[in-house]
PDB file of C-alpha atoms in Angstrom:
ATOM      1  CA  MET A   1     -48.181  90.383 131.731  1.00 41.00           C
ATOM      2  CA  ARG A   2     -46.565  93.096 134.241  1.00 48.00           C
ATOM      3  CA  SER A   3     -43.242  94.759 132.868  1.00 49.00           C
ATOM      4  CA  TYR A   4     -40.353  95.678 135.654  1.00 53.00           C
ATOM      5  CA  PRO A   5     -37.663  97.756 134.941  1.00 55.00           C
ATOM      6  CA  GLY A   6     -34.412  96.526 134.145  1.00 55.00           C
ATOM      7  CA  ILE A   7     -35.619  93.438 132.190  1.00 55.00           C
ATOM      8  CA  ALA A   8     -33.853  92.977 128.765  1.00 54.00           C
ATOM      9  CA  VAL A   9     -33.303  90.318 126.808  1.00 55.00           C
ATOM     10  CA  VAL A  10     -30.679  90.910 123.625  1.00 56.00           C
ATOM     11  CA  ARG A  11     -30.464  87.430 121.538  1.00 59.00           C
ATOM     12  CA  PRO A  12     -26.734  86.420 121.317  1.00 60.00           C
ATOM     13  CA  PRO A  13     -25.461  84.864 117.831  1.00 62.00           C
ATOM     14  CA  VAL A  14     -24.867  81.212 120.543  1.00 67.00           C
ATOM     15  CA  ASN A  15     -27.807  79.808 122.258  1.00 71.00           C
ATOM     16  CA  ASP A  16     -25.946  79.889 125.693  1.00 80.00           C
ATOM     17  CA  PRO A  17     -28.516  79.919 129.032  1.00 85.00           C
ATOM     18  CA  VAL A  18     -29.211  82.472 131.067  1.00 85.00           C
ATOM     19  CA  LEU A  19     -28.379  82.334 134.946  1.00 85.00           C
ATOM     20  CA  ILE A  20     -30.945  84.469 136.825  1.00 83.00           C
ATOM     21  CA  LYS A  21     -29.252  85.051 139.631  1.00 77.00           C
ATOM     22  CA  GLN A  22     -32.085  86.852 141.953  1.00 72.00           C
ATOM     23  CA  TYR A  23     -29.925  88.283 144.045  1.00 73.00           C
ATOM     24  CA  PRO A  24     -28.064  90.772 141.436  1.00 74.00           C
ATOM     25  CA  ASP A  25     -31.004  91.188 139.239  1.00 73.00           C
ATOM     26  CA  LEU A  26     -33.137  92.130 142.362  1.00 76.00           C
ATOM     27  CA  CYS A  27     -31.097  94.641 143.189  1.00 79.00           C
ATOM     28  CA  ALA A  28     -30.548  95.987 139.650  1.00 80.00           C
ATOM     29  CA  MET A  29     -34.361  96.401 139.688  1.00 78.00           C
ATOM     30  CA  GLY A  30     -35.097  98.084 142.911  1.00 83.00           C
ATOM     31  CA  LEU A  31     -36.873  95.221 145.065  1.00 80.00           C
ATOM     32  CA  LEU A  32     -33.169  94.086 147.176  1.00 79.00           C
ATOM     33  CA  GLY A  33     -34.204  91.259 149.691  1.00 74.00           C
ATOM     34  CA  GLN A  34     -37.732  89.967 147.705  1.00 77.00           C
ATOM     35  CA  GLN A  35     -36.348  86.824 146.438  1.00 74.00           C
ATOM     36  CA  ASP A  36     -39.806  85.168 145.603  1.00 78.00           C
ATOM     37  CA  HIS A  37     -40.659  88.673 143.583  1.00 82.00           C
ATOM     38  CA  PRO A  38     -43.101  87.981 140.755  1.00 85.00           C
ATOM     39  CA  ALA A  39     -40.481  90.178 138.581  1.00 85.00           C
ATOM     40  CA  ILE A  40     -38.202  87.156 138.680  1.00 85.00           C
ATOM     41  CA  GLU A  41     -40.949  84.534 136.955  1.00 87.00           C
ATOM     42  CA  HIS A  42     -41.454  87.724 134.565  1.00 88.00           C
ATOM     43  CA  SER A  43     -37.946  87.498 133.835  1.00 87.00           C
ATOM     44  CA  ILE A  44     -38.166  83.595 133.364  1.00 89.00           C
ATOM     45  CA  ARG A  45     -41.232  83.379 130.709  1.00 90.00           C
ATOM     46  CA  THR A  46     -39.018  86.631 128.950  1.00 89.00           C
ATOM     47  CA  VAL A  47     -36.137  85.317 127.895  1.00 89.00           C
ATOM     48  CA  LYS A  48     -38.146  81.582 127.310  1.00 90.00           C
ATOM     49  CA  ALA A  49     -40.259  83.875 124.806  1.00 89.00           C
ATOM     50  CA  ALA A  50     -36.882  84.787 123.478  1.00 85.00           C
ATOM     51  CA  GLY A  51     -36.161  81.275 122.905  1.00 87.00           C
ATOM     52  CA  MET A  52     -33.192  81.103 124.929  1.00 87.00           C
ATOM     53  CA  PRO A  53     -32.498  78.229 128.021  1.00 91.00           C
ATOM     54  CA  VAL A  54     -32.915  79.434 131.370  1.00 92.00           C
ATOM     55  CA  GLY A  55     -31.928  79.041 134.300  1.00 90.00           C
ATOM     56  CA  VAL A  56     -32.259  80.107 137.917  1.00 87.00           C
ATOM     57  CA  LYS A  57     -30.442  79.797 141.497  1.00 83.00           C
ATOM     58  CA  VAL A  58     -32.655  78.912 144.818  1.00 80.00           C
ATOM     59  CA  PHE A  59     -32.515  78.476 148.197  1.00 73.00           C
ATOM     60  CA  ALA A  60     -35.662  78.262 149.379  1.00 70.00           C
ATOM     61  CA  LYS A  61     -37.501  74.708 149.251  1.00 72.00           C
ATOM     62  CA  PRO A  62     -41.142  76.092 148.083  1.00 74.00           C
ATOM     63  CA  THR A  63     -39.600  78.204 145.042  1.00 79.00           C
ATOM     64  CA  PRO A  64     -38.274  75.799 142.630  1.00 82.00           C
ATOM     65  CA  ALA A  65     -41.887  74.731 141.699  1.00 84.00           C
ATOM     66  CA  ARG A  66     -43.393  78.225 141.114  1.00 86.00           C
ATOM     67  CA  TYR A  67     -39.947  78.683 138.984  1.00 88.00           C
ATOM     68  CA  LEU A  68     -40.532  75.234 136.902  1.00 88.00           C
ATOM     69  CA  GLY A  69     -44.287  76.264 136.493  1.00 88.00           C
ATOM     70  CA  ALA A  70     -42.523  79.764 134.903  1.00 88.00           C
ATOM     71  CA  GLY A  71     -40.864  77.523 132.775  1.00 91.00           C
ATOM     72  CA  VAL A  72     -37.382  77.211 133.723  1.00 92.00           C
ATOM     73  CA  ASP A  73     -35.322  74.985 132.058  1.00 93.00           C
ATOM     74  CA  PHE A  74     -32.453  74.297 135.172  1.00 90.00           C
ATOM     75  CA  ILE A  75     -32.580  74.944 138.872  1.00 88.00           C
ATOM     76  CA  LEU A  76     -29.137  75.342 140.549  1.00 84.00           C
ATOM     77  CA  VAL A  77     -29.933  74.037 144.371  1.00 80.00           C
ATOM     78  CA  GLY A  78     -27.488  75.228 147.000  1.00 74.00           C
ATOM     79  CA  ALA A  79     -24.504  77.353 147.263  1.00 75.00           C
ATOM     80  CA  ASP A  80     -20.520  76.003 147.470  1.00 78.00           C
ATOM     81  CA  VAL A  81     -20.075  78.403 150.734  1.00 81.00           C
ATOM     82  CA  ALA A  82     -23.372  76.632 152.236  1.00 78.00           C
ATOM     83  CA  LEU A  83     -21.939  73.484 150.878  1.00 81.00           C
ATOM     84  CA  LEU A  84     -18.588  73.833 152.764  1.00 87.00           C
ATOM     85  CA  ALA A  85     -20.044  75.099 155.842  1.00 87.00           C
ATOM     86  CA  ARG A  86     -22.452  72.410 156.802  1.00 84.00           C
ATOM     87  CA  GLY A  87     -19.539  69.882 155.688  1.00 88.00           C
ATOM     88  CA  GLY A  88     -17.135  71.728 158.483  1.00 89.00           C
ATOM     89  CA  GLU A  89     -19.605  71.869 160.755  1.00 88.00           C
ATOM     90  CA  ALA A  90     -20.559  68.219 160.647  1.00 88.00           C
ATOM     91  CA  LEU A  91     -16.540  67.396 160.725  1.00 89.00           C
ATOM     92  CA  ALA A  92     -16.519  69.451 163.647  1.00 88.00           C
ATOM     93  CA  THR A  93     -18.666  67.817 165.643  1.00 86.00           C
ATOM     94  CA  GLY A  94     -17.007  64.844 166.298  1.00 84.00           C
ATOM     95  CA  TYR A  95     -14.174  66.978 167.753  1.00 84.00           C
ATOM     96  CA  ILE A  96     -16.483  69.058 169.718  1.00 79.00           C
ATOM     97  CA  PRO A  97     -17.455  67.092 173.484  1.00 72.00           C
ATOM     98  CA  ALA A  98     -21.326  67.500 173.901  1.00 66.00           C
ATOM     99  CA  SER A  99     -20.952  68.788 176.903  1.00 64.00           C
ATOM    100  CA  ASP A 100     -19.294  71.967 174.190  1.00 57.00           C
ATOM    101  CA  ALA A 101     -21.950  71.915 171.912  1.00 56.00           C
ATOM    102  CA  GLY A 102     -23.894  74.840 171.921  1.00 62.00           C
ATOM    103  CA  PRO A 103     -24.663  77.371 168.688  1.00 64.00           C
ATOM    104  CA  ALA A 104     -22.428  78.822 167.605  1.00 62.00           C
ATOM    105  CA  THR A 105     -21.303  82.483 168.412  1.00 62.00           C
ATOM    106  CA  GLY A 106     -18.303  82.832 165.474  1.00 58.00           C
ATOM    107  CA  TYR A 107     -15.773  81.294 163.690  1.00 53.00           C
TER     108      TYR A 107
END
């Protein structure tokens, strides 16, 4: 198994789950923008080996299956800001005439 810099597990006195957030964790490892880097799966296995529950946040559809295979206990999908934006866009379509519909150029 490969070792990645920046991965360390300290066993706290409680059994709270560890949430791996790819963006900040990968930035700390010098892997900015590599959301599907194997270091995430390595992190999942490292936390599980320490006996702690672990979860991960995902945005890309094919990614959850890989993380489930690595032993993740829970997966957060989507983001509040994305859900809010999509809901706002859906609401706005009821007020924008079809002739004006087109890609948004700004907010």
